[in-house]
Amino acid sequence: MSSSSTGSRGETVPTVPSAAGVADDVDGVDVSGMLDRGRTLATPVLRAAVDRLAPPMDTVAAYHFGWIDAEGRPSAGDGGKAVRPALALLSAEAAGAAPEVGIPGAVAVELVHNFSLLHDDLMDGDEQRRHRDTVWKVHGPAQAILVGDALFALANEILLELDTVEAGRATRRLTTASRKLIDGQAQDISYEHRERVTVEECLEMEGNKTGALLACAVSIGAVLGGADERTADALERYGYHLGLAFQAVDDLLGIWGDPEATGKQTWSDLRQRKKSLPVVAALSAEGEAAERLGELLAADAKSSDFENFSEEEFAARAALIEEAGGRDWTAQEARRQHTIAVEALDSVDMPERVRRQLVALADFVVVRKR
Amino acid sequence: MSSSSTGSRGETVPTVPSAAGVADDVDGVDVSGMLDRGRTLATPVLRAAVDRLAPPMDTVAAYHFGWIDAEGRPSAGDGGKAVRPALALLSAEAAGAAPEVGIPGAVAVELVHNFSLLHDDLMDGDEQRRHRDTVWKVHGPAQAILVGDALFALANEILLELDTVEAGRATRRLTTASRKLIDGQAQDISYEHRERVTVEECLEMEGNKTGALLACAVSIGAVLGGADERTADALERYGYHLGLAFQAVDDLLGIWGDPEATGKQTWSDLRQRKKSLPVVAALSAEGEAAERLGELLAADAKSSDFENFSEEEFAARAALIEEAGGRDWTAQEARRQHTIAVEALDSVDMPERVRRQLVALADFVVVRKR
């Protein structure tokens, strides 16, 4: 693989040479179409599941998913990249089943993902999500808690009502992933209050918060399709490391991403004082830049003027992170995780088309700009 | 059955003539011993489950359960009446299995119950639970959300790791009960903002908040013990109506209970403006007392001085509720639900000893003073 770009903010992070850098076609695979298929097949079932909720929880959930606006009017919404549903359908195909077999898994994983978003946004006090006010901001904290709980319960309900041995196994994997998701959020909260976090701690937290549910998404379809535990475990390994690669790229975009593409502010993660991978890696490096960065961030933590910092002040911090090697290290980590993910697929016997699609999705995840 | 007492505050509510009115011996059955057995067998497994949580969630959960105090020192705690664990063990025996077969069910139900307490206390802004500061008050709202989520996930984990078909069925029933629990809390919150709630709405809410999980407790052991769906459904019916009887008595104690026995303030539910059964039944009655009560409560809702109301002012409201028939109606409703519960047992073929214990537990629930 080629080395990553270390150019200025706004450039892409081309970590995989073969990829086109756009979603439509990666390695000759129509990634856009693959993501669209997941969204198209899973969304109606997801909406039907959410419709089961008693009022006003159904409305609050519909707002969260972007299907209606704060006044209850229908809305096109931004369903996100829909990587998880796409993975769940491919997962079923990896086990030789029809993609539709993965739909309840796709829906259950999306429900758990959104349960965690609802609760995390409240715990973190985040007021915006997908360019809209968060649920607790619009409907109040009680509804955010309640609807999160309901989506979590609904996820298990959707799977268990299939009433098969496979569904029981799928629910068990989803429960394990949910517990990791919660562990990751607990770590994230506790790290906020600490001055120093090691790279290992950061990776463990990101593995829990992002890796575990992607791992579940890419194994759950196969489990529902009757795959054995060994196959499911290998697919989980792919998903877990795909998640870590995804998060490393997210952490790069959180600092050096193009605001027009990401929809976030410039230097977004720095403004939120996030201890993301580039920051943690830079702080744990040797040398003058790392030392200067450590002093600056320690002072920032106590600064009452932090919210009024200029673009230049954030740019100076980003430059120090880069100089201390935090950007390079994170780009390399994304490639490393991408490699482990793709290699995990080697031990699984699956249709060649599905393998090519999973590899293309991994490539897409590390070259995306948003 | 005899009629209920309509005496002054502090008296018991003797709804079942054969019962002794104390927990130790009801209908010749050692109810105390039965509750102790549930507590003794389930608690070590519950503690081991909670110990799986990552720090600081394990500590926060241990505080919630009363095993440690706010400073982390070991504490005897008040584990509550432990009706649910006792039911789960009897449930296994009802299906002809050993009581121990019900333990994972007992633990899972306790985890779900406590997940809901953690979240409900935060949503309702309740600062005290079992004579101690609530978790959100001591450890902050984020920990209350997070640990609640973790206990909910843990409940499913405990069951699913049994890895049997029966465990899958048990998890499905627990999920259904959890969804009802959440529906009930949603109703409870929405009723707070409404001037009038019908008796039917109140019963539906109480069935969701209290009946559903008791129903699950008394069926889950049987399901784990291999009972068929018909048997499990009949046991659920017993538990659901037992829950409604339990809640009706709770609503009586919430107004006329002896503070020394309940550990609550005098007129506790009136101080919290709860739309409990006696209040709702009184408001829906005809006549002068009901009318006067409606006017008073409507004025109270707007009063800025409500928190400084004297004992006499609350006593006047309680007298009006009684005069309008709210106390009698609720006591009668407790007996009615008790009868339905006990009759549901008729359709289940179970050891006579177990049947006698379930009947005694139902009797205990309606004669208890706290």
mmCIF file with all atom_site columns, N, CA and C in Angstrom, chain A residues 240-290:
data_model
loop_
_atom_site.group_PDB
_atom_site.id
_atom_site.type_symbol
_atom_site.label_atom_id
_atom_site.label_alt_id
_atom_site.label_comp_id
_atom_site.label_asym_id
_atom_site.label_entity_id
_atom_site.label_seq_id
_atom_site.pdbx_PDB_ins_code
_atom_site.Cartn_x
_atom_site.Cartn_y
_atom_site.Cartn_z
_atom_site.occupancy
_atom_site.B_iso_or_equiv
_atom_site.pdbx_formal_charge
_atom_site.auth_seq_id
_atom_site.auth_comp_id
_atom_site.auth_asym_id
_atom_site.auth_atom_id
_atom_site.pdbx_PDB_model_num
ATOM 1   N N  . TYR A 1 240 ? -14.627 -6.118 13.088 1.00 0.00 ? 240 TYR A N  1
ATOM 2   C CA . TYR A 1 240 ? -14.019 -5.409 14.213 1.00 0.00 ? 240 TYR A CA 1
ATOM 3   C C  . TYR A 1 240 ? -12.871 -4.525 13.725 1.00 0.00 ? 240 TYR A C  1
ATOM 4   N N  . HIS A 1 241 ? -12.004 -5.092 12.889 1.00 0.00 ? 241 HIS A N  1
ATOM 5   C CA . HIS A 1 241 ? -10.858 -4.309 12.408 1.00 0.00 ? 241 HIS A CA 1
ATOM 6   C C  . HIS A 1 241 ? -11.284 -3.291 11.352 1.00 0.00 ? 241 HIS A C  1
ATOM 7   N N  . LEU A 1 242 ? -12.330 -3.620 10.593 1.00 0.00 ? 242 LEU A N  1
ATOM 8   C CA . LEU A 1 242 ? -12.909 -2.617 9.688  1.00 0.00 ? 242 LEU A CA 1
ATOM 9   C C  . LEU A 1 242 ? -13.371 -1.421 10.514 1.00 0.00 ? 242 LEU A C  1
ATOM 10  N N  . GLY A 1 243 ? -13.978 -1.704 11.654 1.00 0.00 ? 243 GLY A N  1
ATOM 11  C CA . GLY A 1 243 ? -14.448 -0.637 12.551 1.00 0.00 ? 243 GLY A CA 1
ATOM 12  C C  . GLY A 1 243 ? -13.306 0.221  13.045 1.00 0.00 ? 243 GLY A C  1
ATOM 13  N N  . LEU A 1 244 ? -12.200 -0.421 13.398 1.00 0.00 ? 244 LEU A N  1
ATOM 14  C CA . LEU A 1 244 ? -11.046 0.345  13.885 1.00 0.00 ? 244 LEU A CA 1
ATOM 15  C C  . LEU A 1 244 ? -10.438 1.186  12.759 1.00 0.00 ? 244 LEU A C  1
ATOM 16  N N  . ALA A 1 245 ? -10.414 0.634  11.533 1.00 0.00 ? 245 ALA A N  1
ATOM 17  C CA . ALA A 1 245 ? -9.931  1.405  10.383 1.00 0.00 ? 245 ALA A CA 1
ATOM 18  C C  . ALA A 1 245 ? -10.871 2.590  10.136 1.00 0.00 ? 245 ALA A C  1
ATOM 19  N N  . PHE A 1 246 ? -12.163 2.311  10.174 1.00 0.00 ? 246 PHE A N  1
ATOM 20  C CA . PHE A 1 246 ? -13.192 3.335  9.985  1.00 0.00 ? 246 PHE A CA 1
ATOM 21  C C  . PHE A 1 246 ? -12.982 4.471  10.987 1.00 0.00 ? 246 PHE A C  1
ATOM 22  N N  . GLN A 1 247 ? -12.762 4.089  12.258 1.00 0.00 ? 247 GLN A N  1
ATOM 23  C CA . GLN A 1 247 ? -12.649 5.093  13.299 1.00 0.00 ? 247 GLN A CA 1
ATOM 24  C C  . GLN A 1 247 ? -11.372 5.901  13.163 1.00 0.00 ? 247 GLN A C  1
ATOM 25  N N  . ALA A 1 248 ? -10.279 5.237  12.741 1.00 0.00 ? 248 ALA A N  1
ATOM 26  C CA . ALA A 1 248 ? -9.016  5.963  12.534 1.00 0.00 ? 248 ALA A CA 1
ATOM 27  C C  . ALA A 1 248 ? -9.218  7.033  11.462 1.00 0.00 ? 248 ALA A C  1
ATOM 28  N N  . VAL A 1 249 ? -9.910  6.659  10.376 1.00 0.00 ? 249 VAL A N  1
ATOM 29  C CA . VAL A 1 249 ? -10.177 7.634  9.313  1.00 0.00 ? 249 VAL A CA 1
ATOM 30  C C  . VAL A 1 249 ? -11.092 8.748  9.843  1.00 0.00 ? 249 VAL A C  1
ATOM 31  N N  . ASP A 1 250 ? -12.095 8.349  10.638 1.00 0.00 ? 250 ASP A N  1
ATOM 32  C CA . ASP A 1 250 ? -12.987 9.336  11.245 1.00 0.00 ? 250 ASP A CA 1
ATOM 33  C C  . ASP A 1 250 ? -12.197 10.338 12.088 1.00 0.00 ? 250 ASP A C  1
ATOM 34  N N  . ASP A 1 251 ? -11.221 9.822  12.822 1.00 0.00 ? 251 ASP A N  1
ATOM 35  C CA . ASP A 1 251 ? -10.411 10.685 13.680 1.00 0.00 ? 251 ASP A CA 1
ATOM 36  C C  . ASP A 1 251 ? -9.562  11.637 12.832 1.00 0.00 ? 251 ASP A C  1
ATOM 37  N N  . LEU A 1 252 ? -9.091  11.163 11.661 1.00 0.00 ? 252 LEU A N  1
ATOM 38  C CA . LEU A 1 252 ? -8.340  12.047 10.754 1.00 0.00 ? 252 LEU A CA 1
ATOM 39  C C  . LEU A 1 252 ? -9.274  13.124 10.198 1.00 0.00 ? 252 LEU A C  1
ATOM 40  N N  . LEU A 1 253 ? -10.456 12.701 9.759  1.00 0.00 ? 253 LEU A N  1
ATOM 41  C CA . LEU A 1 253 ? -11.419 13.651 9.193  1.00 0.00 ? 253 LEU A CA 1
ATOM 42  C C  . LEU A 1 253 ? -11.897 14.648 10.254 1.00 0.00 ? 253 LEU A C  1
ATOM 43  N N  . GLY A 1 254 ? -11.920 14.209 11.506 1.00 0.00 ? 254 GLY A N  1
ATOM 44  C CA . GLY A 1 254 ? -12.361 15.076 12.603 1.00 0.00 ? 254 GLY A CA 1
ATOM 45  C C  . GLY A 1 254 ? -11.422 16.257 12.821 1.00 0.00 ? 254 GLY A C  1
ATOM 46  N N  . ILE A 1 255 ? -10.199 16.131 12.337 1.00 0.00 ? 255 ILE A N  1
ATOM 47  C CA . ILE A 1 255 ? -9.251  17.252 12.447 1.00 0.00 ? 255 ILE A CA 1
ATOM 48  C C  . ILE A 1 255 ? -8.986  17.884 11.089 1.00 0.00 ? 255 ILE A C  1
ATOM 49  N N  . TRP A 1 256 ? -8.660  17.027 10.090 1.00 0.00 ? 256 TRP A N  1
ATOM 50  C CA . TRP A 1 256 ? -8.232  17.577 8.798  1.00 0.00 ? 256 TRP A CA 1
ATOM 51  C C  . TRP A 1 256 ? -9.270  17.415 7.689  1.00 0.00 ? 256 TRP A C  1
ATOM 52  N N  . GLY A 1 257 ? -10.482 16.977 8.033  1.00 0.00 ? 257 GLY A N  1
ATOM 53  C CA . GLY A 1 257 ? -11.510 16.773 7.012  1.00 0.00 ? 257 GLY A CA 1
ATOM 54  C C  . GLY A 1 257 ? -11.981 18.092 6.403  1.00 0.00 ? 257 GLY A C  1
ATOM 55  N N  . ASP A 1 258 ? -12.489 18.002 5.191  1.00 0.00 ? 258 ASP A N  1
ATOM 56  C CA . ASP A 1 258 ? -13.042 19.176 4.514  1.00 0.00 ? 258 ASP A CA 1
ATOM 57  C C  . ASP A 1 258 ? -14.451 19.440 5.067  1.00 0.00 ? 258 ASP A C  1
ATOM 58  N N  . PRO A 1 259 ? -14.663 20.577 5.720  1.00 0.00 ? 259 PRO A N  1
ATOM 59  C CA . PRO A 1 259 ? -15.987 20.850 6.317  1.00 0.00 ? 259 PRO A CA 1
ATOM 60  C C  . PRO A 1 259 ? -17.126 20.683 5.324  1.00 0.00 ? 259 PRO A C  1
ATOM 61  N N  . GLU A 1 260 ? -16.885 21.025 4.059  1.00 0.00 ? 260 GLU A N  1
ATOM 62  C CA . GLU A 1 260 ? -17.953 20.888 3.061  1.00 0.00 ? 260 GLU A CA 1
ATOM 63  C C  . GLU A 1 260 ? -18.338 19.429 2.853  1.00 0.00 ? 260 GLU A C  1
ATOM 64  N N  . ALA A 1 261 ? -17.376 18.539 2.955  1.00 0.00 ? 261 ALA A N  1
ATOM 65  C CA . ALA A 1 261 ? -17.668 17.114 2.761  1.00 0.00 ? 261 ALA A CA 1
ATOM 66  C C  . ALA A 1 261 ? -18.202 16.477 4.048  1.00 0.00 ? 261 ALA A C  1
ATOM 67  N N  . THR A 1 262 ? -17.588 16.799 5.181  1.00 0.00 ? 262 THR A N  1
ATOM 68  C CA . THR A 1 262 ? -17.982 16.134 6.430  1.00 0.00 ? 262 THR A CA 1
ATOM 69  C C  . THR A 1 262 ? -19.250 16.730 7.048  1.00 0.00 ? 262 THR A C  1
ATOM 70  N N  . GLY A 1 263 ? -19.529 18.003 6.720  1.00 0.00 ? 263 GLY A N  1
ATOM 71  C CA . GLY A 1 263 ? -20.674 18.663 7.336  1.00 0.00 ? 263 GLY A CA 1
ATOM 72  C C  . GLY A 1 263 ? -20.377 19.106 8.757  1.00 0.00 ? 263 GLY A C  1
ATOM 73  N N  . LYS A 1 264 ? -19.103 18.937 9.169  1.00 0.00 ? 264 LYS A N  1
ATOM 74  C CA . LYS A 1 264 ? -18.714 19.380 10.506 1.00 0.00 ? 264 LYS A CA 1
ATOM 75  C C  . LYS A 1 264 ? -17.922 20.679 10.406 1.00 0.00 ? 264 LYS A C  1
ATOM 76  N N  . GLN A 1 265 ? -17.731 21.346 11.561 1.00 0.00 ? 265 GLN A N  1
ATOM 77  C CA . GLN A 1 265 ? -16.909 22.543 11.600 1.00 0.00 ? 265 GLN A CA 1
ATOM 78  C C  . GLN A 1 265 ? -15.453 22.198 11.276 1.00 0.00 ? 265 GLN A C  1
ATOM 79  N N  . THR A 1 266 ? -14.655 23.203 10.905 1.00 0.00 ? 266 THR A N  1
ATOM 80  C CA . THR A 1 266 ? -13.210 22.974 10.796 1.00 0.00 ? 266 THR A CA 1
ATOM 81  C C  . THR A 1 266 ? -12.680 22.576 12.165 1.00 0.00 ? 266 THR A C  1
ATOM 82  N N  . TRP A 1 267 ? -11.661 21.732 12.178 1.00 0.00 ? 267 TRP A N  1
ATOM 83  C CA . TRP A 1 267 ? -10.986 21.295 13.420 1.00 0.00 ? 267 TRP A CA 1
ATOM 84  C C  . TRP A 1 267 ? -11.993 20.782 14.454 1.00 0.00 ? 267 TRP A C  1
ATOM 85  N N  . SER A 1 268 ? -13.050 20.160 13.952 1.00 0.00 ? 268 SER A N  1
ATOM 86  C CA . SER A 1 268 ? -14.178 19.748 14.794 1.00 0.00 ? 268 SER A CA 1
ATOM 87  C C  . SER A 1 268 ? -13.766 19.039 16.093 1.00 0.00 ? 268 SER A C  1
ATOM 88  N N  . ASP A 1 269 ? -12.965 17.987 15.987 1.00 0.00 ? 269 ASP A N  1
ATOM 89  C CA . ASP A 1 269 ? -12.598 17.217 17.186 1.00 0.00 ? 269 ASP A CA 1
ATOM 90  C C  . ASP A 1 269 ? -11.728 18.020 18.148 1.00 0.00 ? 269 ASP A C  1
ATOM 91  N N  . LEU A 1 270 ? -10.932 18.963 17.598 1.00 0.00 ? 270 LEU A N  1
ATOM 92  C CA . LEU A 1 270 ? -10.094 19.783 18.475 1.00 0.00 ? 270 LEU A CA 1
ATOM 93  C C  . LEU A 1 270 ? -10.964 20.740 19.274 1.00 0.00 ? 270 LEU A C  1
ATOM 94  N N  . ARG A 1 271 ? -11.987 21.286 18.605 1.00 0.00 ? 271 ARG A N  1
ATOM 95  C CA . ARG A 1 271 ? -12.917 22.182 19.309 1.00 0.00 ? 271 ARG A CA 1
ATOM 96  C C  . ARG A 1 271 ? -13.613 21.460 20.456 1.00 0.00 ? 271 ARG A C  1
ATOM 97  N N  . GLN A 1 272 ? -13.867 20.142 20.261 1.00 0.00 ? 272 GLN A N  1
ATOM 98  C CA . GLN A 1 272 ? -14.538 19.356 21.309 1.00 0.00 ? 272 GLN A CA 1
ATOM 99  C C  . GLN A 1 272 ? -13.548 18.727 22.288 1.00 0.00 ? 272 GLN A C  1
ATOM 100 N N  . ARG A 1 273 ? -12.260 19.075 22.140 1.00 0.00 ? 273 ARG A N  1
ATOM 101 C CA . ARG A 1 273 ? -11.188 18.531 23.009 1.00 0.00 ? 273 ARG A CA 1
ATOM 102 C C  . ARG A 1 273 ? -11.191 17.013 23.013 1.00 0.00 ? 273 ARG A C  1
ATOM 103 N N  . LYS A 1 274 ? -11.546 16.394 21.895 1.00 0.00 ? 274 LYS A N  1
ATOM 104 C CA . LYS A 1 274 ? -11.588 14.929 21.851 1.00 0.00 ? 274 LYS A CA 1
ATOM 105 C C  . LYS A 1 274 ? -10.194 14.342 21.936 1.00 0.00 ? 274 LYS A C  1
ATOM 106 N N  . LYS A 1 275 ? -10.040 13.307 22.766 1.00 0.00 ? 275 LYS A N  1
ATOM 107 C CA . LYS A 1 275 ? -8.771  12.588 22.829 1.00 0.00 ? 275 LYS A CA 1
ATOM 108 C C  . LYS A 1 275 ? -8.803  11.500 21.763 1.00 0.00 ? 275 LYS A C  1
ATOM 109 N N  . SER A 1 276 ? -8.805  11.918 20.495 1.00 0.00 ? 276 SER A N  1
ATOM 110 C CA . SER A 1 276 ? -8.879  10.973 19.390 1.00 0.00 ? 276 SER A CA 1
ATOM 111 C C  . SER A 1 276 ? -7.478  10.434 19.099 1.00 0.00 ? 276 SER A C  1
ATOM 112 N N  . LEU A 1 277 ? -7.417  9.446  18.205 1.00 0.00 ? 277 LEU A N  1
ATOM 113 C CA . LEU A 1 277 ? -6.143  8.770  17.940 1.00 0.00 ? 277 LEU A CA 1
ATOM 114 C C  . LEU A 1 277 ? -4.991  9.703  17.566 1.00 0.00 ? 277 LEU A C  1
ATOM 115 N N  . PRO A 1 278 ? -5.180  10.653 16.630 1.00 0.00 ? 278 PRO A N  1
ATOM 116 C CA . PRO A 1 278 ? -4.029  11.507 16.269 1.00 0.00 ? 278 PRO A CA 1
ATOM 117 C C  . PRO A 1 278 ? -3.500  12.291 17.466 1.00 0.00 ? 278 PRO A C  1
ATOM 118 N N  . VAL A 1 279 ? -4.394  12.752 18.310 1.00 0.00 ? 279 VAL A N  1
ATOM 119 C CA . VAL A 1 279 ? -4.002  13.523 19.494 1.00 0.00 ? 279 VAL A CA 1
ATOM 120 C C  . VAL A 1 279 ? -3.239  12.639 20.481 1.00 0.00 ? 279 VAL A C  1
ATOM 121 N N  . VAL A 1 280 ? -3.831  11.490 20.779 1.00 0.00 ? 280 VAL A N  1
ATOM 122 C CA . VAL A 1 280 ? -3.233  10.574 21.750 1.00 0.00 ? 280 VAL A CA 1
ATOM 123 C C  . VAL A 1 280 ? -1.881  10.062 21.250 1.00 0.00 ? 280 VAL A C  1
ATOM 124 N N  . ALA A 1 281 ? -1.807  9.739  19.953 1.00 0.00 ? 281 ALA A N  1
ATOM 125 C CA . ALA A 1 281 ? -0.544  9.257  19.375 1.00 0.00 ? 281 ALA A CA 1
ATOM 126 C C  . ALA A 1 281 ? 0.511   10.364 19.437 1.00 0.00 ? 281 ALA A C  1
ATOM 127 N N  . ALA A 1 282 ? 0.122   11.588 19.120 1.00 0.00 ? 282 ALA A N  1
ATOM 128 C CA . ALA A 1 282 ? 1.067   12.717 19.146 1.00 0.00 ? 282 ALA A CA 1
ATOM 129 C C  . ALA A 1 282 ? 1.574   12.947 20.564 1.00 0.00 ? 282 ALA A C  1
ATOM 130 N N  . LEU A 1 283 ? 0.666   12.915 21.515 1.00 0.00 ? 283 LEU A N  1
ATOM 131 C CA . LEU A 1 283 ? 1.048   13.180 22.911 1.00 0.00 ? 283 LEU A CA 1
ATOM 132 C C  . LEU A 1 283 ? 1.983   12.106 23.456 1.00 0.00 ? 283 LEU A C  1
ATOM 133 N N  . SER A 1 284 ? 1.862   10.885 22.924 1.00 0.00 ? 284 SER A N  1
ATOM 134 C CA . SER A 1 284 ? 2.693   9.805  23.454 1.00 0.00 ? 284 SER A CA 1
ATOM 135 C C  . SER A 1 284 ? 4.032   9.712  22.713 1.00 0.00 ? 284 SER A C  1
ATOM 136 N N  . ALA A 1 285 ? 4.251   10.619 21.736 1.00 0.00 ? 285 ALA A N  1
ATOM 137 C CA . ALA A 1 285 ? 5.523   10.611 20.992 1.00 0.00 ? 285 ALA A CA 1
ATOM 138 C C  . ALA A 1 285 ? 6.622   11.325 21.786 1.00 0.00 ? 285 ALA A C  1
ATOM 139 N N  . GLU A 1 286 ? 7.858   11.146 21.343 1.00 0.00 ? 286 GLU A N  1
ATOM 140 C CA . GLU A 1 286 ? 8.994   11.864 21.948 1.00 0.00 ? 286 GLU A CA 1
ATOM 141 C C  . GLU A 1 286 ? 9.205   13.159 21.153 1.00 0.00 ? 286 GLU A C  1
ATOM 142 N N  . GLY A 1 287 ? 9.954   14.080 21.723 1.00 0.00 ? 287 GLY A N  1
ATOM 143 C CA . GLY A 1 287 ? 10.371  15.255 20.948 1.00 0.00 ? 287 GLY A CA 1
ATOM 144 C C  . GLY A 1 287 ? 9.675   16.531 21.335 1.00 0.00 ? 287 GLY A C  1
ATOM 145 N N  . GLU A 1 288 ? 10.152  17.605 20.712 1.00 0.00 ? 288 GLU A N  1
ATOM 146 C CA . GLU A 1 288 ? 9.750   18.956 21.076 1.00 0.00 ? 288 GLU A CA 1
ATOM 147 C C  . GLU A 1 288 ? 8.271   19.236 20.748 1.00 0.00 ? 288 GLU A C  1
ATOM 148 N N  . ALA A 1 289 ? 7.828   18.792 19.564 1.00 0.00 ? 289 ALA A N  1
ATOM 149 C CA . ALA A 1 289 ? 6.443   19.057 19.136 1.00 0.00 ? 289 ALA A CA 1
ATOM 150 C C  . ALA A 1 289 ? 5.455   18.419 20.104 1.00 0.00 ? 289 ALA A C  1
ATOM 151 N N  . ALA A 1 290 ? 5.741   17.168 20.485 1.00 0.00 ? 290 ALA A N  1
ATOM 152 C CA . ALA A 1 290 ? 4.860   16.452 21.413 1.00 0.00 ? 290 ALA A CA 1
ATOM 153 C C  . ALA A 1 290 ? 4.809   17.175 22.750 1.00 0.00 ? 290 ALA A C  1
#
